[in-house]
Short mmCIF file of N, CA and C in Angstrom, two decimals:
data_model
loop_
_atom_site.label_atom_id
_atom_site.label_comp_id
_atom_site.label_asym_id
_atom_site.label_seq_id
_atom_site.Cartn_x
_atom_site.Cartn_y
_atom_site.Cartn_z
N UNK A 253 15.17 -1.07 103.67
CA UNK A 253 15.57 -2.47 103.59
C UNK A 253 17.09 -2.54 103.44
N UNK A 254 17.70 -3.40 104.25
CA UNK A 254 19.13 -3.61 104.11
C UNK A 254 19.36 -4.96 103.40
N UNK A 255 20.25 -4.92 102.42
CA UNK A 255 20.52 -6.09 101.60
C UNK A 255 22.01 -6.34 101.57
N UNK A 256 22.44 -7.50 102.02
CA UNK A 256 23.87 -7.83 102.08
C UNK A 256 24.13 -9.06 101.23
N UNK A 257 24.67 -8.82 100.04
CA UNK A 257 25.00 -9.92 99.14
C UNK A 257 26.45 -10.33 99.36
N UNK A 258 26.72 -11.62 99.25
CA UNK A 258 28.07 -12.13 99.43
C UNK A 258 28.26 -13.40 98.62
N UNK A 259 29.52 -13.85 98.55
CA UNK A 259 29.81 -15.10 97.87
C UNK A 259 30.45 -14.95 96.51
N UNK A 260 30.60 -13.73 96.04
CA UNK A 260 31.22 -13.53 94.75
C UNK A 260 32.71 -13.80 94.80
N UNK A 261 33.33 -13.76 93.63
CA UNK A 261 34.76 -13.98 93.56
C UNK A 261 35.20 -14.21 92.13
N UNK A 262 36.44 -14.66 92.00
CA UNK A 262 37.01 -14.96 90.70
C UNK A 262 36.95 -16.47 90.47
N UNK A 263 36.41 -16.86 89.34
CA UNK A 263 36.27 -18.28 89.03
C UNK A 263 36.55 -18.50 87.56
N UNK A 264 37.05 -19.67 87.23
CA UNK A 264 37.30 -19.99 85.82
C UNK A 264 36.01 -20.38 85.14
N UNK A 265 35.97 -20.20 83.83
CA UNK A 265 34.81 -20.62 83.05
C UNK A 265 34.54 -22.10 83.30
N UNK A 266 33.26 -22.42 83.45
CA UNK A 266 32.87 -23.78 83.77
C UNK A 266 32.73 -24.05 85.25
N UNK A 267 33.20 -23.14 86.07
CA UNK A 267 33.15 -23.31 87.51
C UNK A 267 31.81 -22.92 88.10
N UNK A 268 31.73 -22.98 89.42
CA UNK A 268 30.49 -22.70 90.14
C UNK A 268 30.73 -21.74 91.30
N UNK A 269 29.71 -21.03 91.66
CA UNK A 269 29.70 -20.17 92.84
C UNK A 269 28.30 -20.21 93.42
N UNK A 270 28.21 -19.98 94.73
CA UNK A 270 26.90 -19.84 95.36
C UNK A 270 26.87 -18.49 96.08
N UNK A 271 25.96 -17.65 95.66
CA UNK A 271 25.78 -16.35 96.26
C UNK A 271 24.71 -16.41 97.35
N UNK A 272 24.89 -15.56 98.35
CA UNK A 272 23.89 -15.42 99.41
C UNK A 272 23.52 -13.96 99.54
N UNK A 273 22.31 -13.72 99.96
CA UNK A 273 21.86 -12.35 100.21
C UNK A 273 20.96 -12.37 101.43
N UNK A 274 21.43 -11.73 102.48
CA UNK A 274 20.61 -11.62 103.69
C UNK A 274 19.93 -10.26 103.69
N UNK A 275 18.63 -10.25 103.95
CA UNK A 275 17.89 -8.99 103.99
C UNK A 275 17.32 -8.76 105.37
N UNK A 276 17.16 -7.48 105.69
CA UNK A 276 16.61 -7.11 106.99
C UNK A 276 15.96 -5.75 106.88
N UNK A 277 15.23 -5.38 107.91
CA UNK A 277 14.64 -4.05 107.96
C UNK A 277 13.39 -3.87 107.12
N UNK A 278 12.79 -4.96 106.66
CA UNK A 278 11.57 -4.82 105.87
C UNK A 278 10.40 -4.46 106.76
N UNK A 279 9.54 -3.59 106.27
CA UNK A 279 8.33 -3.21 107.00
C UNK A 279 7.12 -3.90 106.40
N UNK A 280 7.39 -4.87 105.54
CA UNK A 280 6.32 -5.60 104.88
C UNK A 280 6.69 -7.07 104.89
N UNK A 281 5.71 -7.92 104.63
CA UNK A 281 5.95 -9.35 104.51
C UNK A 281 6.52 -9.61 103.13
N UNK A 282 7.67 -10.23 103.07
CA UNK A 282 8.34 -10.46 101.79
C UNK A 282 7.65 -11.57 101.01
N UNK A 283 7.21 -11.22 99.81
CA UNK A 283 6.55 -12.20 98.95
C UNK A 283 7.50 -12.70 97.86
N UNK A 284 8.08 -11.77 97.15
CA UNK A 284 8.95 -12.14 96.04
C UNK A 284 10.39 -11.74 96.33
N UNK A 285 11.30 -12.56 95.83
CA UNK A 285 12.73 -12.27 95.95
C UNK A 285 13.38 -12.44 94.59
N UNK A 286 14.40 -11.66 94.33
CA UNK A 286 15.03 -11.74 93.02
C UNK A 286 16.52 -11.48 93.07
N UNK A 287 17.23 -12.03 92.09
CA UNK A 287 18.63 -11.74 91.87
C UNK A 287 18.76 -10.95 90.57
N UNK A 288 19.64 -9.99 90.59
CA UNK A 288 19.87 -9.11 89.47
C UNK A 288 21.39 -9.05 89.23
N UNK A 289 21.76 -8.59 88.03
CA UNK A 289 23.18 -8.37 87.81
C UNK A 289 23.38 -7.18 86.88
N UNK A 290 24.54 -6.55 87.05
CA UNK A 290 24.89 -5.40 86.23
C UNK A 290 26.32 -5.57 85.76
N UNK A 291 26.46 -5.77 84.46
CA UNK A 291 27.78 -5.88 83.86
C UNK A 291 28.31 -4.48 83.58
N UNK A 292 29.62 -4.33 83.44
CA UNK A 292 30.20 -3.00 83.17
C UNK A 292 29.57 -2.35 81.95
N UNK A 293 29.11 -1.12 82.11
CA UNK A 293 28.55 -0.37 81.00
C UNK A 293 27.15 -0.77 80.60
N UNK A 294 26.53 -1.66 81.38
CA UNK A 294 25.19 -2.12 81.04
C UNK A 294 24.21 -1.83 82.17
N UNK A 295 22.94 -1.97 81.90
CA UNK A 295 21.92 -1.75 82.91
C UNK A 295 21.82 -2.97 83.81
N UNK A 296 21.20 -2.77 84.95
CA UNK A 296 20.97 -3.87 85.87
C UNK A 296 19.74 -4.65 85.42
N UNK A 297 19.87 -5.97 85.33
CA UNK A 297 18.79 -6.82 84.84
C UNK A 297 18.40 -7.86 85.87
N UNK A 298 17.13 -8.19 85.89
CA UNK A 298 16.62 -9.29 86.71
C UNK A 298 16.98 -10.60 86.02
N UNK A 299 17.61 -11.52 86.75
CA UNK A 299 18.00 -12.79 86.13
C UNK A 299 17.32 -13.99 86.77
N UNK A 300 16.82 -13.85 87.97
CA UNK A 300 16.15 -14.98 88.62
C UNK A 300 15.22 -14.44 89.70
N UNK A 301 14.06 -15.07 89.85
CA UNK A 301 13.12 -14.61 90.85
C UNK A 301 12.21 -15.71 91.34
N UNK A 302 11.76 -15.54 92.57
CA UNK A 302 10.75 -16.41 93.15
C UNK A 302 9.59 -15.51 93.56
N UNK A 303 8.40 -15.83 93.09
CA UNK A 303 7.22 -15.06 93.43
C UNK A 303 6.06 -16.02 93.64
N UNK A 304 4.86 -15.47 93.82
CA UNK A 304 3.70 -16.34 93.99
C UNK A 304 3.44 -17.15 92.73
N UNK A 305 3.99 -16.70 91.60
CA UNK A 305 3.81 -17.43 90.35
C UNK A 305 4.82 -18.54 90.15
N UNK A 306 5.76 -18.64 91.05
CA UNK A 306 6.78 -19.68 90.94
C UNK A 306 8.15 -19.10 90.73
N UNK A 307 9.02 -19.91 90.15
CA UNK A 307 10.40 -19.51 89.92
C UNK A 307 10.60 -19.22 88.43
N UNK A 308 11.36 -18.19 88.13
CA UNK A 308 11.57 -17.83 86.74
C UNK A 308 13.01 -17.35 86.55
N UNK A 309 13.52 -17.54 85.36
CA UNK A 309 14.91 -17.19 85.05
C UNK A 309 15.00 -16.49 83.70
N UNK A 310 15.99 -15.62 83.60
CA UNK A 310 16.30 -15.05 82.30
C UNK A 310 16.86 -16.15 81.41
N UNK A 311 16.63 -16.03 80.12
CA UNK A 311 17.09 -17.06 79.20
C UNK A 311 18.60 -17.26 79.28
N UNK A 312 19.32 -16.21 79.57
CA UNK A 312 20.78 -16.27 79.59
C UNK A 312 21.32 -17.16 80.72
N UNK A 313 20.51 -17.42 81.75
CA UNK A 313 20.99 -18.22 82.88
C UNK A 313 20.16 -19.48 83.10
N UNK A 314 19.11 -19.63 82.35
CA UNK A 314 18.22 -20.79 82.52
C UNK A 314 18.99 -22.09 82.33
N UNK A 315 18.79 -23.01 83.25
CA UNK A 315 19.48 -24.29 83.18
C UNK A 315 20.84 -24.30 83.84
N UNK A 316 21.36 -23.12 84.19
CA UNK A 316 22.68 -23.04 84.84
C UNK A 316 22.59 -22.47 86.25
N UNK A 317 21.65 -21.56 86.48
CA UNK A 317 21.50 -20.90 87.78
C UNK A 317 20.24 -21.41 88.47
N UNK A 318 20.28 -21.41 89.80
CA UNK A 318 19.13 -21.84 90.57
C UNK A 318 18.96 -20.92 91.78
N UNK A 319 17.77 -20.33 91.92
CA UNK A 319 17.48 -19.44 93.03
C UNK A 319 16.71 -20.20 94.11
N UNK A 320 17.01 -19.90 95.36
CA UNK A 320 16.27 -20.50 96.46
C UNK A 320 16.22 -19.49 97.61
N UNK A 321 15.37 -19.76 98.58
CA UNK A 321 15.24 -18.85 99.71
C UNK A 321 15.05 -19.64 101.00
N UNK A 322 15.55 -19.08 102.07
CA UNK A 322 15.37 -19.63 103.41
C UNK A 322 14.65 -18.56 104.21
N UNK A 323 13.34 -18.71 104.38
CA UNK A 323 12.55 -17.69 105.04
C UNK A 323 12.95 -17.51 106.50
N UNK A 324 13.35 -18.58 107.15
CA UNK A 324 13.73 -18.51 108.56
C UNK A 324 14.99 -17.66 108.75
N UNK A 325 15.85 -17.64 107.73
CA UNK A 325 17.10 -16.89 107.82
C UNK A 325 17.05 -15.58 107.05
N UNK A 326 15.89 -15.26 106.46
CA UNK A 326 15.79 -14.05 105.63
C UNK A 326 16.92 -13.99 104.61
N UNK A 327 17.14 -15.10 103.96
CA UNK A 327 18.27 -15.20 103.04
C UNK A 327 17.83 -15.79 101.71
N UNK A 328 18.38 -15.24 100.65
CA UNK A 328 18.14 -15.71 99.30
C UNK A 328 19.47 -16.21 98.74
N UNK A 329 19.41 -17.29 98.00
CA UNK A 329 20.62 -17.88 97.44
C UNK A 329 20.55 -17.92 95.92
N UNK A 330 21.72 -17.95 95.30
CA UNK A 330 21.80 -18.15 93.86
C UNK A 330 22.95 -19.11 93.60
N UNK A 331 22.60 -20.33 93.22
CA UNK A 331 23.61 -21.31 92.83
C UNK A 331 23.90 -21.12 91.34
N UNK A 332 25.15 -20.88 91.03
CA UNK A 332 25.55 -20.61 89.65
C UNK A 332 26.53 -21.69 89.20
N UNK A 333 26.12 -22.42 88.19
CA UNK A 333 26.95 -23.50 87.64
C UNK A 333 27.32 -23.18 86.19
N UNK A 334 28.36 -23.87 85.72
CA UNK A 334 28.81 -23.70 84.34
C UNK A 334 28.94 -22.22 83.97
N UNK A 335 29.66 -21.51 84.81
CA UNK A 335 29.79 -20.07 84.61
C UNK A 335 30.55 -19.75 83.34
N UNK A 336 30.16 -18.65 82.73
CA UNK A 336 30.75 -18.18 81.48
C UNK A 336 31.32 -16.78 81.67
N UNK A 337 32.29 -16.39 80.86
CA UNK A 337 32.84 -15.02 80.99
C UNK A 337 31.77 -13.95 80.93
N UNK A 338 30.72 -14.17 80.17
CA UNK A 338 29.65 -13.17 80.06
C UNK A 338 28.79 -13.07 81.32
N UNK A 339 29.02 -13.95 82.28
CA UNK A 339 28.34 -13.84 83.57
C UNK A 339 29.04 -12.84 84.50
N UNK A 340 30.19 -12.33 84.09
CA UNK A 340 30.92 -11.36 84.90
C UNK A 340 30.06 -10.12 85.12
N UNK A 341 29.85 -9.77 86.38
CA UNK A 341 28.97 -8.65 86.73
C UNK A 341 28.96 -8.48 88.24
N UNK A 342 28.35 -7.40 88.68
CA UNK A 342 28.01 -7.24 90.09
C UNK A 342 26.61 -7.80 90.27
N UNK A 343 26.46 -8.67 91.24
CA UNK A 343 25.18 -9.32 91.49
C UNK A 343 24.52 -8.71 92.73
N UNK A 344 23.24 -8.45 92.60
CA UNK A 344 22.44 -7.85 93.66
C UNK A 344 21.20 -8.70 93.89
N UNK A 345 20.62 -8.55 95.07
CA UNK A 345 19.31 -9.14 95.30
C UNK A 345 18.35 -8.04 95.74
N UNK A 346 17.08 -8.34 95.69
CA UNK A 346 16.09 -7.44 96.24
C UNK A 346 14.83 -8.23 96.59
N UNK A 347 13.97 -7.60 97.36
CA UNK A 347 12.76 -8.27 97.84
C UNK A 347 11.57 -7.35 97.66
N UNK A 348 10.40 -7.95 97.51
CA UNK A 348 9.18 -7.18 97.29
C UNK A 348 8.05 -7.76 98.12
N UNK A 349 7.12 -6.89 98.51
CA UNK A 349 5.95 -7.34 99.24
C UNK A 349 4.88 -7.90 98.33
N UNK A 350 5.00 -7.60 97.05
CA UNK A 350 4.07 -8.16 96.06
C UNK A 350 4.90 -9.00 95.08
N UNK A 351 4.45 -9.13 93.86
CA UNK A 351 5.18 -9.93 92.87
C UNK A 351 6.03 -9.09 91.93
N UNK A 352 6.10 -7.80 92.20
CA UNK A 352 6.76 -6.90 91.26
C UNK A 352 8.27 -6.82 91.52
N UNK A 353 9.04 -7.65 90.85
CA UNK A 353 10.49 -7.64 90.98
C UNK A 353 11.15 -6.66 90.00
N UNK A 354 10.33 -5.91 89.29
CA UNK A 354 10.85 -4.88 88.37
C UNK A 354 10.51 -3.49 88.89
N UNK A 355 10.13 -3.41 90.16
CA UNK A 355 9.80 -2.11 90.75
C UNK A 355 11.05 -1.24 90.89
N UNK A 356 10.82 0.03 91.12
CA UNK A 356 11.92 0.97 91.35
C UNK A 356 12.28 0.90 92.84
N UNK A 357 13.11 -0.07 93.22
CA UNK A 357 13.45 -0.27 94.60
C UNK A 357 14.31 0.89 95.12
N UNK A 358 14.05 1.34 96.33
CA UNK A 358 14.82 2.47 96.87
C UNK A 358 16.22 2.10 97.34
N UNK A 359 16.49 0.83 97.61
CA UNK A 359 17.82 0.45 98.07
C UNK A 359 18.24 -0.85 97.42
N UNK A 360 19.58 -1.00 97.26
CA UNK A 360 20.10 -2.17 96.57
C UNK A 360 21.24 -2.85 97.31
N UNK A 361 21.84 -2.23 98.23
CA UNK A 361 23.02 -2.81 98.84
C UNK A 361 24.21 -2.70 97.90
N UNK A 362 25.34 -3.22 98.34
CA UNK A 362 26.59 -3.06 97.58
C UNK A 362 26.75 -4.11 96.50
N UNK A 363 26.02 -5.19 96.59
CA UNK A 363 26.18 -6.25 95.61
C UNK A 363 27.46 -7.04 95.87
N UNK A 364 27.65 -8.07 95.06
CA UNK A 364 28.86 -8.88 95.16
C UNK A 364 29.39 -9.14 93.74
N UNK A 365 30.69 -8.96 93.58
CA UNK A 365 31.29 -9.03 92.25
C UNK A 365 31.65 -10.46 91.89
N UNK A 366 31.20 -10.87 90.72
CA UNK A 366 31.55 -12.17 90.16
C UNK A 366 32.36 -11.94 88.90
N UNK A 367 33.54 -12.52 88.86
CA UNK A 367 34.40 -12.40 87.69
C UNK A 367 34.71 -13.80 87.18
N UNK A 368 34.39 -14.04 85.91
CA UNK A 368 34.62 -15.35 85.31
C UNK A 368 35.70 -15.20 84.26
N UNK A 369 36.79 -15.91 84.44
CA UNK A 369 37.90 -15.84 83.49
C UNK A 369 37.77 -16.96 82.46
N UNK A 370 38.25 -16.66 81.27
CA UNK A 370 38.15 -17.65 80.17
C UNK A 370 39.37 -18.57 80.14
#
């Protein structure tokens, strides 16, 4: 699976960004999609996902971030509002044929860096 995340950048606290992730090369029908982030020195965490169970968010981003998908374009989006310095991280997306967005995915792509200044 090839995953190309884009849309990151430098933004001031309180600002907004919209990330995109185009995926290709899947040999399965994509059921669930997710956004993850990895801050310096920390593990990569799932922060938003869409699955057969609906949409879910980590508490740290709930109410500020919104995930969506365009199946025709094989693209997943993450609208990020009211950004905080603690949102600074590399953001990645991934896709699954089932609902397991915590699987050990074999590929991640390069991600896109989001830096929030105070």
